[in-house]
Amino acid sequence: MSLINGLPAHVLLVHAVVVLVPLSALALVICALWPQAARRLGLALPLLALVTLATVPLATQAGEWLERHVDSDPLVRRHAELGDGMLPWALGLFVLAAGVWWISGRTGAPQSRELSGARSGARSGSVLHVAAAILSVVVAAGAVVDVYRIGDSGAKAAWHDAYSKTATKSSDGD
């Protein structure tokens, strides 16, 4: 992808990443910490994370095209380097969202086991819930911090020489 309506596609696609990564991270953490929420959201949780995962390479590829069409600059290069690190975080969000969805469906279903088997299943279910919750919080936090760092570096690259620090017109319309 290169242009959308005459604008660099990256400038538009990056908004999907900036919205979907924190949204997926928040949904993942809520569902990992509150299994009833995961059961209520059902398949929507991994589907949201899958859409998020799909937007990252689209924005990255469009960004690589844009990088080839702007002047070489250390800020642009830094932004591109940081941007290359987003895909593993988005993949982690998706894998964990699918895992939380699977665990919530597995442990929320009625069990017809004998008493000792049910205790063993409950223990393994709670271990899975705890592990999923810890991993979800870590990956969600990492993804949100990374998307912030990438966005901040992109804003600096785009705007560092593009505006005047003093007003060029008076604010009363004169």
Short mmCIF file of C-alpha atoms in Angstrom, two decimals:
data_model
loop_
_atom_site.label_atom_id
_atom_site.label_comp_id
_atom_site.label_asym_id
_atom_site.label_seq_id
_atom_site.Cartn_x
_atom_site.Cartn_y
_atom_site.Cartn_z
CA MET A 1 0.00 0.00 0.00
CA SER A 2 1.26 3.43 -0.83
CA LEU A 3 -1.50 6.05 -1.11
CA ILE A 4 -5.11 6.31 0.01
CA ASN A 5 -7.03 9.26 -1.44
CA GLY A 6 -3.74 10.95 -2.26
CA LEU A 7 -2.38 10.64 1.30
CA PRO A 8 0.38 8.26 2.37
CA ALA A 9 -1.41 5.10 3.54
CA HIS A 10 0.79 4.91 6.63
CA VAL A 11 -0.60 8.19 7.95
CA LEU A 12 -4.09 6.69 7.88
CA LEU A 13 -3.36 3.04 8.78
CA VAL A 14 -1.33 3.97 11.83
CA HIS A 15 -4.54 5.24 13.44
CA ALA A 16 -5.97 1.73 13.37
CA VAL A 17 -2.90 0.42 15.20
CA VAL A 18 -2.97 3.26 17.73
CA VAL A 19 -6.61 2.50 18.56
CA LEU A 20 -6.69 -1.28 18.24
CA VAL A 21 -3.54 -2.19 20.19
CA PRO A 22 -4.63 -0.48 23.44
CA LEU A 23 -8.22 -1.68 22.93
CA SER A 24 -7.08 -5.28 22.43
CA ALA A 25 -4.70 -5.00 25.37
CA LEU A 26 -7.46 -3.69 27.64
CA ALA A 27 -9.94 -6.35 26.52
CA LEU A 28 -7.30 -9.05 27.01
CA VAL A 29 -6.45 -7.94 30.54
CA ILE A 30 -10.11 -7.64 31.54
CA CYS A 31 -10.90 -11.09 30.16
CA ALA A 32 -7.78 -12.66 31.68
CA LEU A 33 -8.54 -11.24 35.13
CA TRP A 34 -12.31 -11.73 34.93
CA PRO A 35 -13.16 -15.07 33.26
CA GLN A 36 -16.88 -14.22 33.13
CA ALA A 37 -16.02 -11.30 30.82
CA ALA A 38 -14.09 -13.69 28.58
CA ARG A 39 -17.10 -16.01 28.41
CA ARG A 40 -19.39 -13.08 27.61
CA LEU A 41 -17.12 -11.71 24.89
CA GLY A 42 -16.58 -15.18 23.52
CA LEU A 43 -14.94 -15.28 20.12
CA ALA A 44 -14.93 -11.46 19.89
CA LEU A 45 -11.75 -11.30 22.01
CA PRO A 46 -9.49 -13.33 19.70
CA LEU A 47 -11.14 -11.79 16.62
CA LEU A 48 -10.35 -8.28 17.90
CA ALA A 49 -6.76 -9.32 18.53
CA LEU A 50 -6.58 -10.91 15.06
CA VAL A 51 -7.75 -7.69 13.38
CA THR A 52 -5.20 -5.81 15.49
CA LEU A 53 -2.48 -8.23 14.40
CA ALA A 54 -3.45 -7.75 10.73
CA THR A 55 -3.23 -3.95 10.93
CA VAL A 56 0.37 -3.94 12.18
CA PRO A 57 2.07 -5.31 9.03
CA LEU A 58 -0.19 -3.15 6.86
CA ALA A 59 0.90 0.00 8.71
CA THR A 60 4.52 -1.18 8.74
CA GLN A 61 4.62 -1.88 5.01
CA ALA A 62 2.97 1.45 4.26
CA GLY A 63 5.51 3.09 6.58
CA GLU A 64 8.39 1.46 4.71
CA TRP A 65 6.98 2.88 1.47
CA LEU A 66 6.70 6.31 3.08
CA GLU A 67 10.24 6.09 4.46
CA ARG A 68 11.53 5.66 0.89
CA HIS A 69 9.62 8.80 -0.16
CA VAL A 70 10.80 11.27 2.49
CA ASP A 71 14.21 12.75 3.17
CA SER A 72 16.53 10.52 5.16
CA ASP A 73 16.51 11.65 8.76
CA PRO A 74 17.70 10.08 12.03
CA LEU A 75 14.23 10.59 13.56
CA VAL A 76 12.55 8.78 10.67
CA ARG A 77 15.06 5.93 10.91
CA ARG A 78 14.49 5.66 14.68
CA HIS A 79 10.73 5.56 14.15
CA ALA A 80 11.12 2.81 11.52
CA GLU A 81 13.35 0.77 13.83
CA LEU A 82 10.84 1.04 16.68
CA GLY A 83 7.96 0.25 14.33
CA ASP A 84 9.59 -3.02 13.33
CA GLY A 85 9.22 -4.16 16.95
CA MET A 86 5.42 -3.90 17.11
CA LEU A 87 4.57 -7.14 15.32
CA PRO A 88 5.79 -9.49 18.10
CA TRP A 89 3.68 -7.58 20.65
CA ALA A 90 0.59 -7.78 18.42
CA LEU A 91 1.24 -11.49 17.89
CA GLY A 92 1.52 -11.93 21.66
CA LEU A 93 -1.81 -10.16 22.15
CA PHE A 94 -3.44 -12.49 19.63
CA VAL A 95 -1.94 -15.70 21.03
CA LEU A 96 -2.92 -14.75 24.58
CA ALA A 97 -6.40 -13.63 23.52
CA ALA A 98 -6.94 -16.99 21.82
CA GLY A 99 -5.57 -18.74 24.92
CA VAL A 100 -7.77 -16.78 27.32
CA TRP A 101 -10.78 -17.49 25.12
CA TRP A 102 -9.92 -21.21 25.03
CA ILE A 103 -9.29 -21.39 28.79
CA SER A 104 -12.51 -19.56 29.61
CA GLY A 105 -14.52 -21.93 27.42
CA ARG A 106 -12.77 -24.97 28.84
CA THR A 107 -13.09 -24.07 32.50
CA GLY A 108 -16.55 -22.51 32.22
CA ALA A 109 -18.18 -25.63 30.78
CA PRO A 110 -20.00 -28.01 33.11
CA GLN A 111 -17.83 -30.92 34.08
CA SER A 112 -19.08 -34.45 34.54
CA ARG A 113 -16.11 -35.96 36.35
CA GLU A 114 -15.78 -37.74 39.59
CA LEU A 115 -14.93 -35.59 42.62
CA SER A 116 -11.16 -36.17 42.61
CA GLY A 117 -10.97 -35.51 38.86
CA ALA A 118 -12.94 -32.29 39.27
CA ARG A 119 -10.53 -31.07 41.96
CA SER A 120 -7.57 -31.86 39.75
CA GLY A 121 -9.24 -30.07 36.82
CA ALA A 122 -10.04 -27.05 38.97
CA ARG A 123 -6.43 -26.83 40.11
CA SER A 124 -5.07 -27.01 36.56
CA GLY A 125 -7.75 -24.52 35.47
CA SER A 126 -6.75 -22.03 38.14
CA VAL A 127 -3.06 -22.46 37.29
CA LEU A 128 -3.92 -21.75 33.65
CA HIS A 129 -5.99 -18.71 34.66
CA VAL A 130 -3.19 -17.30 36.82
CA ALA A 131 -0.54 -17.91 34.14
CA ALA A 132 -2.75 -16.39 31.44
CA ALA A 133 -3.53 -13.38 33.64
CA ILE A 134 0.13 -12.70 34.43
CA LEU A 135 1.25 -13.12 30.82
CA SER A 136 -1.68 -11.02 29.59
CA VAL A 137 -0.86 -8.11 31.88
CA VAL A 138 2.82 -8.22 30.89
CA VAL A 139 2.19 -8.46 27.14
CA ALA A 140 -0.62 -5.90 27.21
CA ALA A 141 1.56 -3.41 29.09
CA GLY A 142 4.48 -4.04 26.74
CA ALA A 143 2.28 -3.59 23.66
CA VAL A 144 0.77 -0.33 24.92
CA VAL A 145 4.15 1.09 25.94
CA ASP A 146 5.63 0.09 22.58
CA VAL A 147 2.79 1.61 20.55
CA TYR A 148 3.21 4.81 22.57
CA ARG A 149 6.98 4.91 21.95
CA ILE A 150 6.50 4.25 18.23
CA GLY A 151 3.80 6.90 17.94
CA ASP A 152 5.85 9.44 19.85
CA SER A 153 8.88 8.85 17.65
CA GLY A 154 6.69 9.11 14.54
CA ALA A 155 5.19 12.40 15.69
CA LYS A 156 8.66 13.79 16.37
CA ALA A 157 9.86 12.62 12.96
CA ALA A 158 6.88 14.17 11.19
CA TRP A 159 6.63 17.45 13.08
CA HIS A 160 10.11 18.39 14.35
CA ASP A 161 10.68 20.97 11.57
CA ALA A 162 7.13 21.40 10.31
CA TYR A 163 5.79 24.22 12.47
CA SER A 164 6.82 27.55 13.91
CA LYS A 165 7.23 27.84 17.68
CA THR A 166 5.91 31.39 17.46
CA ALA A 167 2.48 32.21 16.06
CA THR A 168 2.53 33.43 12.47
CA LYS A 169 -0.90 35.05 12.73
CA SER A 170 -2.73 36.72 15.56
CA SER A 171 -5.43 34.62 17.18
CA ASP A 172 -8.17 37.25 16.67
CA GLY A 173 -8.27 36.64 12.91
CA ASP A 174 -6.18 39.68 11.84
#
